[in-house]
Short mmCIF file of C-alpha atoms in Angstrom, two decimals:
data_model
loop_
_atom_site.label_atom_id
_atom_site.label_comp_id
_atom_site.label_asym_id
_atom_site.label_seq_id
_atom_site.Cartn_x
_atom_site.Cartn_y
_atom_site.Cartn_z
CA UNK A 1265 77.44 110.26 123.96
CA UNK A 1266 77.13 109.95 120.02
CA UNK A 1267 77.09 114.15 119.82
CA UNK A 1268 79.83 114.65 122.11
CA UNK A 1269 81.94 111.93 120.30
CA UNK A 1270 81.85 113.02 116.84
CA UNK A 1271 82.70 116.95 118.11
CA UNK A 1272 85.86 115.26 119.77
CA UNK A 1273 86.62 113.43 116.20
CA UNK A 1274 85.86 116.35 114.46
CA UNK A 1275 88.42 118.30 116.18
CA UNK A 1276 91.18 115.54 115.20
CA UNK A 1277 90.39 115.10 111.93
CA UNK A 1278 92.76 117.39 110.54
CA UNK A 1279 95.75 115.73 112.77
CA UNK A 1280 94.59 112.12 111.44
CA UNK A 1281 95.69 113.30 108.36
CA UNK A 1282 98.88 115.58 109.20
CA UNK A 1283 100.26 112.05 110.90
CA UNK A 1284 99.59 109.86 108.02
CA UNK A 1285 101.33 111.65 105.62
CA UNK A 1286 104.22 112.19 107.71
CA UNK A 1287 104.42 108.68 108.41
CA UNK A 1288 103.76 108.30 104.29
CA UNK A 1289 106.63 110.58 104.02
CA UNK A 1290 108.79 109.08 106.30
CA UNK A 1291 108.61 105.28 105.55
CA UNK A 1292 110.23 102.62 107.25
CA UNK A 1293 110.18 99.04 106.74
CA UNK A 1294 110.20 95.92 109.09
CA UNK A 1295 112.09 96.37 112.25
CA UNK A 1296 113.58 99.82 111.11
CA UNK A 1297 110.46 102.01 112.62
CA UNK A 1298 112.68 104.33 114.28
CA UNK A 1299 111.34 107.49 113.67
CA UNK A 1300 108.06 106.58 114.00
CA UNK A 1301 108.22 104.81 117.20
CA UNK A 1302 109.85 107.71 118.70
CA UNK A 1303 106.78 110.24 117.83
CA UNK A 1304 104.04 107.78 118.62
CA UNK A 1305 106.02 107.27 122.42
CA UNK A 1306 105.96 111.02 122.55
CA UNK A 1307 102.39 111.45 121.60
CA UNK A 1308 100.72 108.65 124.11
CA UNK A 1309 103.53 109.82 126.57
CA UNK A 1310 102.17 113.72 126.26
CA UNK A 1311 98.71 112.22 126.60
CA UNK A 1312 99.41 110.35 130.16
CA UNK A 1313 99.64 106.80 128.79
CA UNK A 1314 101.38 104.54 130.77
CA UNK A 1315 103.96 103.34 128.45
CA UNK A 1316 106.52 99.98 127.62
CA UNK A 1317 108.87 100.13 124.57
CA UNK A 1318 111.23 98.11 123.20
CA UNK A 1319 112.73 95.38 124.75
CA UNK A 1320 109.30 95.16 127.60
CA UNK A 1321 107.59 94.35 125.06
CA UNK A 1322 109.56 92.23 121.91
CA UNK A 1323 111.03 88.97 123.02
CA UNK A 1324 114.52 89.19 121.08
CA UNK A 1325 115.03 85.37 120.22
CA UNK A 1326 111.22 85.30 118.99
CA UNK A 1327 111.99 88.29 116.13
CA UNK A 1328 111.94 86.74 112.35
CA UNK A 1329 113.45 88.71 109.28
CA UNK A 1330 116.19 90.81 110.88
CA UNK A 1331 118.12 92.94 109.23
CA UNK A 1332 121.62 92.62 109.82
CA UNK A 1333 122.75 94.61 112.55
CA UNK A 1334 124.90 96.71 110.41
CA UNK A 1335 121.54 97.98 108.46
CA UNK A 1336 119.76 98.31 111.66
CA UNK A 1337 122.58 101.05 112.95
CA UNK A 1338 122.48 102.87 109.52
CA UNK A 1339 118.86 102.97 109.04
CA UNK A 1340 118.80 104.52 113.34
CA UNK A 1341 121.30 107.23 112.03
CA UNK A 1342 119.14 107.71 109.00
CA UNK A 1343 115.84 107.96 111.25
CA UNK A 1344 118.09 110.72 113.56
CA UNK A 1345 118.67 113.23 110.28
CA UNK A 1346 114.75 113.00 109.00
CA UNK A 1347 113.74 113.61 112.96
CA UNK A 1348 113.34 110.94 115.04
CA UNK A 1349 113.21 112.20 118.55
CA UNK A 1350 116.70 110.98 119.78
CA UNK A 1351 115.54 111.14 123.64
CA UNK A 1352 113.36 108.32 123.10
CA UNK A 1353 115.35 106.03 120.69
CA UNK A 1354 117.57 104.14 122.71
CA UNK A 1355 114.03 101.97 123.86
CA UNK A 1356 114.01 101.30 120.29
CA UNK A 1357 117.90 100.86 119.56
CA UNK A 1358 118.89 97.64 117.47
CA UNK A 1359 115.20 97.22 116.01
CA UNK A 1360 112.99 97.01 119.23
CA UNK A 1361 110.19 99.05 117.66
CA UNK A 1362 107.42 98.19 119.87
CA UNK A 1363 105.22 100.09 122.06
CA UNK A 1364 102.05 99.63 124.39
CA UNK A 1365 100.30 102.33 126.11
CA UNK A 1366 97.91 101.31 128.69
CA UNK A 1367 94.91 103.48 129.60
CA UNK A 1368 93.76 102.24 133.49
CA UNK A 1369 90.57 103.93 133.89
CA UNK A 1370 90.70 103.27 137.50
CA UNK A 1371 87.55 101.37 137.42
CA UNK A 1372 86.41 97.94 138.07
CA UNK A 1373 86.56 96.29 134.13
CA UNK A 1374 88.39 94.18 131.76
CA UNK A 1375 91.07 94.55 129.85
CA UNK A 1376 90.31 95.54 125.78
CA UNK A 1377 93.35 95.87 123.42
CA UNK A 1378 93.92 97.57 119.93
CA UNK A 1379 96.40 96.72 117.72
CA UNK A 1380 97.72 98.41 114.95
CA UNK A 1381 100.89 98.23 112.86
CA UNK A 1382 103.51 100.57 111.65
CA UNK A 1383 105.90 99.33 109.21
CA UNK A 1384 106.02 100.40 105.59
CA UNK A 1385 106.77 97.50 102.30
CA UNK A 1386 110.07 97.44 100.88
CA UNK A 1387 109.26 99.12 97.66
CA UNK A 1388 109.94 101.91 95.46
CA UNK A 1389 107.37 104.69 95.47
CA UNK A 1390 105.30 105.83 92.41
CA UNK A 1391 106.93 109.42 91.19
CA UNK A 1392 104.93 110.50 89.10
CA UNK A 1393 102.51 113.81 88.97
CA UNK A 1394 99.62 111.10 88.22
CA UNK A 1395 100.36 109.57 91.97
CA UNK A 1396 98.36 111.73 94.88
CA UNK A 1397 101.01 111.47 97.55
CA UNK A 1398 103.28 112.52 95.07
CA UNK A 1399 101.50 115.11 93.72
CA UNK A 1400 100.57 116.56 97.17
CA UNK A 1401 104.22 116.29 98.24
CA UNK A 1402 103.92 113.39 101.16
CA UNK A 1403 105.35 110.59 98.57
CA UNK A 1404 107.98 108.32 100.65
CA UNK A 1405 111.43 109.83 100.44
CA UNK A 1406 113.12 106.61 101.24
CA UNK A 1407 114.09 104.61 98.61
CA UNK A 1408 113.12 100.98 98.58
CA UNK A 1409 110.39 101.97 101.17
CA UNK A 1410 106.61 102.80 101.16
CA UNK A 1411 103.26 102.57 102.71
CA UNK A 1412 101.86 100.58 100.08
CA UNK A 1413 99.57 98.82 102.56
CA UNK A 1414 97.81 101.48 104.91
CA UNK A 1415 99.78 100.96 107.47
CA UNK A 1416 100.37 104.91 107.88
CA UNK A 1417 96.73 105.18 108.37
CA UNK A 1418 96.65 102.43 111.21
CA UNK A 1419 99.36 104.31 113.01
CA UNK A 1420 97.18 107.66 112.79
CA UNK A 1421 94.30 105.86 113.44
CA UNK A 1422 95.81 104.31 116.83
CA UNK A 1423 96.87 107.62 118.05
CA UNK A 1424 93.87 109.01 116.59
CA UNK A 1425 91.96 106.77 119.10
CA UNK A 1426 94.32 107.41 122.09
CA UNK A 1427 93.32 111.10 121.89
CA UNK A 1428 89.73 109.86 121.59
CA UNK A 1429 89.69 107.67 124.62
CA UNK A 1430 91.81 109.75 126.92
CA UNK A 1431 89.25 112.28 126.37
CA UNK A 1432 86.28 110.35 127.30
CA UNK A 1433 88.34 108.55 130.31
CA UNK A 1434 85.27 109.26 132.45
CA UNK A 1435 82.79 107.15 130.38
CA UNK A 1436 85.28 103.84 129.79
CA UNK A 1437 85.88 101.22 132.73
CA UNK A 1438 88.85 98.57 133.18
CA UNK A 1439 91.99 98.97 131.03
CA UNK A 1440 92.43 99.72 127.47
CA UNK A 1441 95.84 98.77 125.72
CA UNK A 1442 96.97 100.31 122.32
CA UNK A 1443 99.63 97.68 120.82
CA UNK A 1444 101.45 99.58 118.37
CA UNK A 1445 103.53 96.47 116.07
CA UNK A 1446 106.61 96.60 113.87
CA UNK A 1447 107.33 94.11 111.29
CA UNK A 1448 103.80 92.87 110.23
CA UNK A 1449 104.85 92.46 106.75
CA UNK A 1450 106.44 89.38 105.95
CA UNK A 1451 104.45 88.18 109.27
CA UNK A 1452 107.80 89.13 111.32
CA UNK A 1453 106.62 91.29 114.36
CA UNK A 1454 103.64 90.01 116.41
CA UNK A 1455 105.01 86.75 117.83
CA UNK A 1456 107.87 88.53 119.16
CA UNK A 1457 105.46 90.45 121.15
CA UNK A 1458 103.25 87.60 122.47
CA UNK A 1459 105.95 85.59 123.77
CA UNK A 1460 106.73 88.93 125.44
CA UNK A 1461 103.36 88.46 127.05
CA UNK A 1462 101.51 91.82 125.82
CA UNK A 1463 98.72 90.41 125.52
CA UNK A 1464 98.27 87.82 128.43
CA UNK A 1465 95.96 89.94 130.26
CA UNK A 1466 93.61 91.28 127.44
CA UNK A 1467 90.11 90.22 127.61
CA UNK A 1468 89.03 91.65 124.58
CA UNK A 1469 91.02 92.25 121.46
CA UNK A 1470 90.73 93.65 117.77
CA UNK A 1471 93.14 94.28 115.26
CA UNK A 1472 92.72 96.41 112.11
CA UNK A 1473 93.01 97.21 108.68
CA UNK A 1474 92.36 98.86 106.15
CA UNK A 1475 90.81 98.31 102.31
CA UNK A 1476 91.64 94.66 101.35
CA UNK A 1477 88.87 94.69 98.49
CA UNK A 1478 86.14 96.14 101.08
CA UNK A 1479 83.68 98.78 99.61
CA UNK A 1480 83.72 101.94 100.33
CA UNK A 1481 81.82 102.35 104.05
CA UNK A 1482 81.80 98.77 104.51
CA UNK A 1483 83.03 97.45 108.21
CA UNK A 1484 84.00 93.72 108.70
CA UNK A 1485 83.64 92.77 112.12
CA UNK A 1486 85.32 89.50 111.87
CA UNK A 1487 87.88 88.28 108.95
CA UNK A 1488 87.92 84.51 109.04
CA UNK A 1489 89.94 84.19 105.65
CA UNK A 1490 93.60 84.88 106.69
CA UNK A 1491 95.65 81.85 105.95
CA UNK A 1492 98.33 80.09 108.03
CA UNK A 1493 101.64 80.89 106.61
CA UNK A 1494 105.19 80.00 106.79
CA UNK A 1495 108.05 81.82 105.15
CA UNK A 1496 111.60 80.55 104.86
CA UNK A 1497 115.19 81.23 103.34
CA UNK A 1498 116.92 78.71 101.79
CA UNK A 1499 121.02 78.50 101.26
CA UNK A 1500 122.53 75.83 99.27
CA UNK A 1501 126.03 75.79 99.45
CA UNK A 1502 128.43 73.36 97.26
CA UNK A 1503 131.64 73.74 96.01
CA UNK A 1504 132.84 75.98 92.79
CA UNK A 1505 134.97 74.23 89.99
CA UNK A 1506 135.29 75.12 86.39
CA UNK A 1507 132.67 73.83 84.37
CA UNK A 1508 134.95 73.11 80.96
CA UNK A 1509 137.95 71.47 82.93
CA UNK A 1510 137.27 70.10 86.11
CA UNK A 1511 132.77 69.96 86.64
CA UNK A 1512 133.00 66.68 88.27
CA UNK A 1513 135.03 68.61 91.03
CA UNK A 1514 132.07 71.04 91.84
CA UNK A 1515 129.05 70.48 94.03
CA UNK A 1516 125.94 72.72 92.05
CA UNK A 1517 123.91 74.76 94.41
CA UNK A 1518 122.47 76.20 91.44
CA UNK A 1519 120.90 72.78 90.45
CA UNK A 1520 119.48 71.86 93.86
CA UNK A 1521 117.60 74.57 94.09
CA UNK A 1522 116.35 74.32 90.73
CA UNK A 1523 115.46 70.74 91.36
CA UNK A 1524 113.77 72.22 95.04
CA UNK A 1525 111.95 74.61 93.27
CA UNK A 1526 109.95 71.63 90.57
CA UNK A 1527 109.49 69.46 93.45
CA UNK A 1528 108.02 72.16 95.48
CA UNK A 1529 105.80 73.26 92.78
CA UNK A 1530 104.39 69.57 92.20
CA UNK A 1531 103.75 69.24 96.10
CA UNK A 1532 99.59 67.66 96.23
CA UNK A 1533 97.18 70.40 97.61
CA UNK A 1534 95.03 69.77 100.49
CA UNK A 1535 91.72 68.15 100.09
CA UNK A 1536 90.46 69.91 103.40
CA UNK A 1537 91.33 73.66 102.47
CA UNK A 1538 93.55 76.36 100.76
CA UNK A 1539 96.98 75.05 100.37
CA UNK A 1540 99.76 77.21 98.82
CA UNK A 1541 103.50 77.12 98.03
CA UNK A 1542 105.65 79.79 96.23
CA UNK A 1543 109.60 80.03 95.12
CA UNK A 1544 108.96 83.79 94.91
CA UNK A 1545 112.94 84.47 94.63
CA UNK A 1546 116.19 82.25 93.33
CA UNK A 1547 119.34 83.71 93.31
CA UNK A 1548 122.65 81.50 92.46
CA UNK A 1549 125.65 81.39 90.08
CA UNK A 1550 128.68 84.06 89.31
CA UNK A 1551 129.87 83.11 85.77
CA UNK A 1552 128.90 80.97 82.69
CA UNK A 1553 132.20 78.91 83.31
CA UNK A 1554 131.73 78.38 87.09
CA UNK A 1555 129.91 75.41 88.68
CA UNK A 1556 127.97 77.39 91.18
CA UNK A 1557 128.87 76.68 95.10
CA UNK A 1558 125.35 79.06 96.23
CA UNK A 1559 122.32 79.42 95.68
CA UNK A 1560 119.45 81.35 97.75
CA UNK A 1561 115.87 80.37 97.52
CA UNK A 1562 113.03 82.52 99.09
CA UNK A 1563 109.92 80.59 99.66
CA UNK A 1564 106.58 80.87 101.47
CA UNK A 1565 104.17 78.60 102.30
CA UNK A 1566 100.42 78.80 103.68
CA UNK A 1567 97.23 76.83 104.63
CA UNK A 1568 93.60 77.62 105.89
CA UNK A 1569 93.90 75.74 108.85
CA UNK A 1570 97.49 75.30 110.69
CA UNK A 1571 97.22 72.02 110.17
CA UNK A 1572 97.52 72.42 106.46
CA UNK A 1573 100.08 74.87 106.17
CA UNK A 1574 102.09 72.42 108.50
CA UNK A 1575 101.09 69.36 105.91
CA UNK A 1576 102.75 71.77 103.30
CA UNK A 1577 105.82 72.83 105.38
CA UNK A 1578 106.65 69.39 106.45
CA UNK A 1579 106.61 68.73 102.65
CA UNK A 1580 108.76 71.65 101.78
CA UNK A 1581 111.55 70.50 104.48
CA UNK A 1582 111.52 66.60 102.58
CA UNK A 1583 111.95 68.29 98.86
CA UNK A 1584 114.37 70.56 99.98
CA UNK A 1585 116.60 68.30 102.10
CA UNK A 1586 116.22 65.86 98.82
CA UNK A 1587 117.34 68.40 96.61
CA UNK A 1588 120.33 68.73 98.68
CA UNK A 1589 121.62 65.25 98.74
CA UNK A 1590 121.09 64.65 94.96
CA UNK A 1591 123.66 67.41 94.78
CA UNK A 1592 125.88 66.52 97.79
CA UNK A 1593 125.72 70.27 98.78
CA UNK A 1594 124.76 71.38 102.02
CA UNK A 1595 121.88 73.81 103.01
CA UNK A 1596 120.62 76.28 105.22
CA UNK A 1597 117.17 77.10 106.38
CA UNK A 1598 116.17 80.31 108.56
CA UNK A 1599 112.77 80.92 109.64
CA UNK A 1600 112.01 84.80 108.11
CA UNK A 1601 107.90 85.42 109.22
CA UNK A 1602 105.13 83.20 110.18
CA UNK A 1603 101.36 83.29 110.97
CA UNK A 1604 98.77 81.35 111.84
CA UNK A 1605 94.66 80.69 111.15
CA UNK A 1606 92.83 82.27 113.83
CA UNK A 1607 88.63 82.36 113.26
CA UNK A 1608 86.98 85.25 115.20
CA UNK A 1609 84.98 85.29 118.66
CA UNK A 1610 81.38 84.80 117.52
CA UNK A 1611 79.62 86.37 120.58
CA UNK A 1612 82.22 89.34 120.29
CA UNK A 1613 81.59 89.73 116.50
CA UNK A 1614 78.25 89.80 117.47
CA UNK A 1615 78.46 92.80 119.69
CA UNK A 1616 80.64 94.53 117.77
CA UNK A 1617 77.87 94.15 114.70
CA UNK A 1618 74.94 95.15 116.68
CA UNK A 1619 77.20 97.93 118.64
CA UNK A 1620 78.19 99.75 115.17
CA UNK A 1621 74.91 98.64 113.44
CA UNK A 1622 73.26 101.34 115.55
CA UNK A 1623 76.07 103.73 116.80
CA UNK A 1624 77.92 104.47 113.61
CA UNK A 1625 75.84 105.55 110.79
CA UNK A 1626 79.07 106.93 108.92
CA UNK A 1627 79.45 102.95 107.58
CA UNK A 1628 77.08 102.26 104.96
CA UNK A 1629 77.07 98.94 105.71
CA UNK A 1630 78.12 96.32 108.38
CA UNK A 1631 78.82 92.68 107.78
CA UNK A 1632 80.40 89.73 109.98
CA UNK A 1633 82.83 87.99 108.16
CA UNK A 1634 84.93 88.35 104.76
CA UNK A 1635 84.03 86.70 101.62
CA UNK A 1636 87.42 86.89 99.66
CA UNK A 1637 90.84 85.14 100.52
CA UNK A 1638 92.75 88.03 102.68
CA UNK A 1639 96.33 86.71 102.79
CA UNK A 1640 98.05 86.16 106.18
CA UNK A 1641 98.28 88.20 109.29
CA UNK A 1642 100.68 88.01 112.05
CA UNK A 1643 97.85 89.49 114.24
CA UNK A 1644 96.30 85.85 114.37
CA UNK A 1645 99.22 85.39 117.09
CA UNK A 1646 97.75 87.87 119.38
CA UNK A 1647 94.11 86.37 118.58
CA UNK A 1648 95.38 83.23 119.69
CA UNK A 1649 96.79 83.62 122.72
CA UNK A 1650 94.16 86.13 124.12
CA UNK A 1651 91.78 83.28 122.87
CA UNK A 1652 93.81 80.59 124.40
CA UNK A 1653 93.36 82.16 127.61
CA UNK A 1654 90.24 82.32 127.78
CA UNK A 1655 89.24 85.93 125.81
CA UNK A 1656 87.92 87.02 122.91
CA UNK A 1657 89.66 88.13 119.76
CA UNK A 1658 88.79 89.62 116.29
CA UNK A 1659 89.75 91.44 112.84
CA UNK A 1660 87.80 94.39 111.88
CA UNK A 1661 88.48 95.63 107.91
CA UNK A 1662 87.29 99.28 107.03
CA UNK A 1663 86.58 99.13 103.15
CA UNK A 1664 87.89 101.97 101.42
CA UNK A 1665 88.51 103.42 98.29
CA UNK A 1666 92.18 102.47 96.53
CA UNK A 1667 93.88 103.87 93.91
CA UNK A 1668 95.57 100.72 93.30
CA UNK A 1669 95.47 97.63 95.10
CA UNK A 1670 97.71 96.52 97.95
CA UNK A 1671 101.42 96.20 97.72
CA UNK A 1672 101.60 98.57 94.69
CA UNK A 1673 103.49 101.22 93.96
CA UNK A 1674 100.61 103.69 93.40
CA UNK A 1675 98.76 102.71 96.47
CA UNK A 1676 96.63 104.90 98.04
CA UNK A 1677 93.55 105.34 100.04
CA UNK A 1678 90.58 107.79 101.47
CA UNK A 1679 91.52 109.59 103.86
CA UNK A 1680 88.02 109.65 105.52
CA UNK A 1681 88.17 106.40 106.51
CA UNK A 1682 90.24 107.30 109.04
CA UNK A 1683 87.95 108.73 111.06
CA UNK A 1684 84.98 106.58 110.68
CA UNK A 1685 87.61 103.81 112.06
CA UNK A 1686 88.76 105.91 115.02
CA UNK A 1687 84.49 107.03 115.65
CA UNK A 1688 84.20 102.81 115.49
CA UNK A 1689 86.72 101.73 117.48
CA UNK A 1690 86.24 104.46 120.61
CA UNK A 1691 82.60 103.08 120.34
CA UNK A 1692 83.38 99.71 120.94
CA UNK A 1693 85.73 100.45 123.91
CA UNK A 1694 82.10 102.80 125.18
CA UNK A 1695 80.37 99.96 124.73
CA UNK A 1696 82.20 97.61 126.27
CA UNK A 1697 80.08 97.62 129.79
CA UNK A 1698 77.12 96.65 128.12
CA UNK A 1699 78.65 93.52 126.79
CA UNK A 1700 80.09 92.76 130.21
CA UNK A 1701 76.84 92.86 131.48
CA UNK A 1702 74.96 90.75 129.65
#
């Protein structure tokens, strides 16, 4: 199995990397994944996947961060010129950038699911000769857009692996689902897609990524560091006077959220775990003269357990609806991305260890869990849910080199690892008998 497996990767390599840096090249953030949605639908359509896009698979209501519907239209039209395919777009119309493809092997089995995500950061591109992707030509020509995160590589890697396991069909049993997300940064995109119940069948699930401070070869099998997270806007709104002849006529927005943003700060941390807070943007005020009648706050918060980030939220909500009275203004909040703390299957970390511990001598090394914080990740949602129903769930990392770290404009990563990560996961899904069996 291992010889005929690595000639089938082999023979994809050079495609793993042709879609990456078209993806690279054509970069598009949360919710506006047009383009890309349309070629992965055509790929795992080509390749006899049974297919649901769109609105099957994102619950509208349950979307956070949307772009106004006037940027979702332009950036479709703007998807259209750089070569979206246009007969599969209108699953996608109005920022329904979702897709499953489900493999049914025809055999007696459970149900395993991938999921990898799509979307690009909204971020300006490195241009400089001193920049690979830029250097090599495949630098994002979208402004305010890039794949600063290796989320290019998770989309080649998931089609990667469809090619991979329609190929060895013969040798898999049950059903294997490839969740392709939008939106994951920000934490916008996966809980639209559990409450439209993609995952309510799955067995056995794994998300992916890429780097996050892993060595070189390294393979996670279970992160356990991904913090709980909630992320809100804020609008104050008072009333404008001028400042000179008439003050005690205005109603400052500017100074409640000022006085949110030192009360949030000073909110205790959590005796039990990692508790955080940040006022990452404040926007208010038109003139020097003008008592200010808006302000816009941007703030996140997060927590190693649920239970803390909701300790930290609740707090937020009291500071800011305080802030709002001392000023007599009124206020606005709108839920923009959440997450939540989800800790890895043992028994299926286990397997997935011992499985790539002796199948996949391309890693250099394989450990269980993560030592180092990891953020938040919307994929916790899906881990949940399969969980709560009675699966198992994990988070596999494949350490790679960077040439800067995540989120930055000069990120980039090896493309080897793509392979080894396809060569991993297609092993699993092989495997996946002999854990059923024992």
């Amino acid at each position: 199995m291992g010889i005929l497996l690595n000639e089938s990767i082999q023979q994809i390599t050079e495609q793993l990397q042709n879609w990456r840096r078209d993806f690279h090249h054509f970069a598009e953030s949360g919710w506006f994944e047009f383009r890309t949605a349309t070629i992965v639908a055509d790929e795992l359509h080509r390749l006899g996947y049974s297919l649901k896009m769109g609105k099957e698979v994102i619950k509208a209501e349950a979307r956070m961060g949307l772009p106004s519907e006037q940027a979702l239209q332009e950036q479709e039209q703007r998807a259209i010129k750089q070569g979206a395919l246009v007969e599969w777009l209108p699953h996608f119309s109005g920022g329904f950038t979702g897709i499953v493809a489900t493999l049914d092997t025809g055999k007696p089995g459970s149900t395993l699911a991938f999921r990898v995500d799509m979307d690009a950061l909204d971020l300006n591109e490195d241009q400089t000769h001193i920049h690979r992707p830029y250097a090599e030509g495949f630098s994002s020509c979208n402004a305010h857009m890039m794949h600063a995160c290796g989320h290019d590589g998770h989309t080649a890697i998931g089609l990667g692996l469809a090619h991979i396991l329609k190929k060895h069909q013969s040798q898999l049993t049950g059903k294997i689902k490839l969740i392709f997300q939008p939106a994951e940064e920000g934490t916008r995109g996966a809980k639209s897609m559990v409450e439209a119940g993609v995952v309510d069948d799955v067995d056995f699930f794994i998300a992916i990524h890429l780097g996050l401070s892993v060595p070189q070869g390294e393979l996670v099998c279970g992160c356990d560091n991904f913090l709980a997270t909630t992320k809100i806007d804020v609008t104050y709104r008072g009333v404008s006077a001028h400042s000179g002849a008439k003050p005690e006529e205005g109603k400052n927005a500017l100074l409640a959220a000022a006085q949110a943003a030192l009360g949030l700060h000073a909110i205790p941390r959590h005796s039990e775990g990692s508790s955080r807070i940040n006022v990452g943007v404040l926007q208010a005020g038109i003139g020097r003269n003008v008592i200010p009648d808006y302000a816009l706050m941007k703030i996140e918060t997060r927590g190693k357990t649920n239970e803390i980030n909701e300790f930290i939220y609740h707090q937020t909500l009291s500071i800011i609806e305080g802030a709002a009275k001392m000023q007599s203004v009124e206020y606005e909040i709108k839920l923009m991305g959440a997450a939540q703390s989800s800790l890895p299957s043992p028994v299926w970390v286990d397997f997935i260890y011992q499985q790539t511990q002796k199948n996949t001598p391309e890693l250099s090394s394989v450990v269980k869990s993560l030592q180092q914080p990891a953020g938040s990740e919307d994929a916790t949602y899906f881990m949940e849910r399969v969980k709560a129903n009675g699966g198992q769930a994990t988070y596999l990392i494949f350490g790679t080199e960077l040439s800067a770290g995540h989120h930055n404009e000069r990120f980039d990563f090896d493309e080897n690892v793509m392979k080894t990560a396809v060569k991993t996961l297609a092993t699993i899904a092989l495997h996946l008998p002999d854990f059923e069996t024992t």
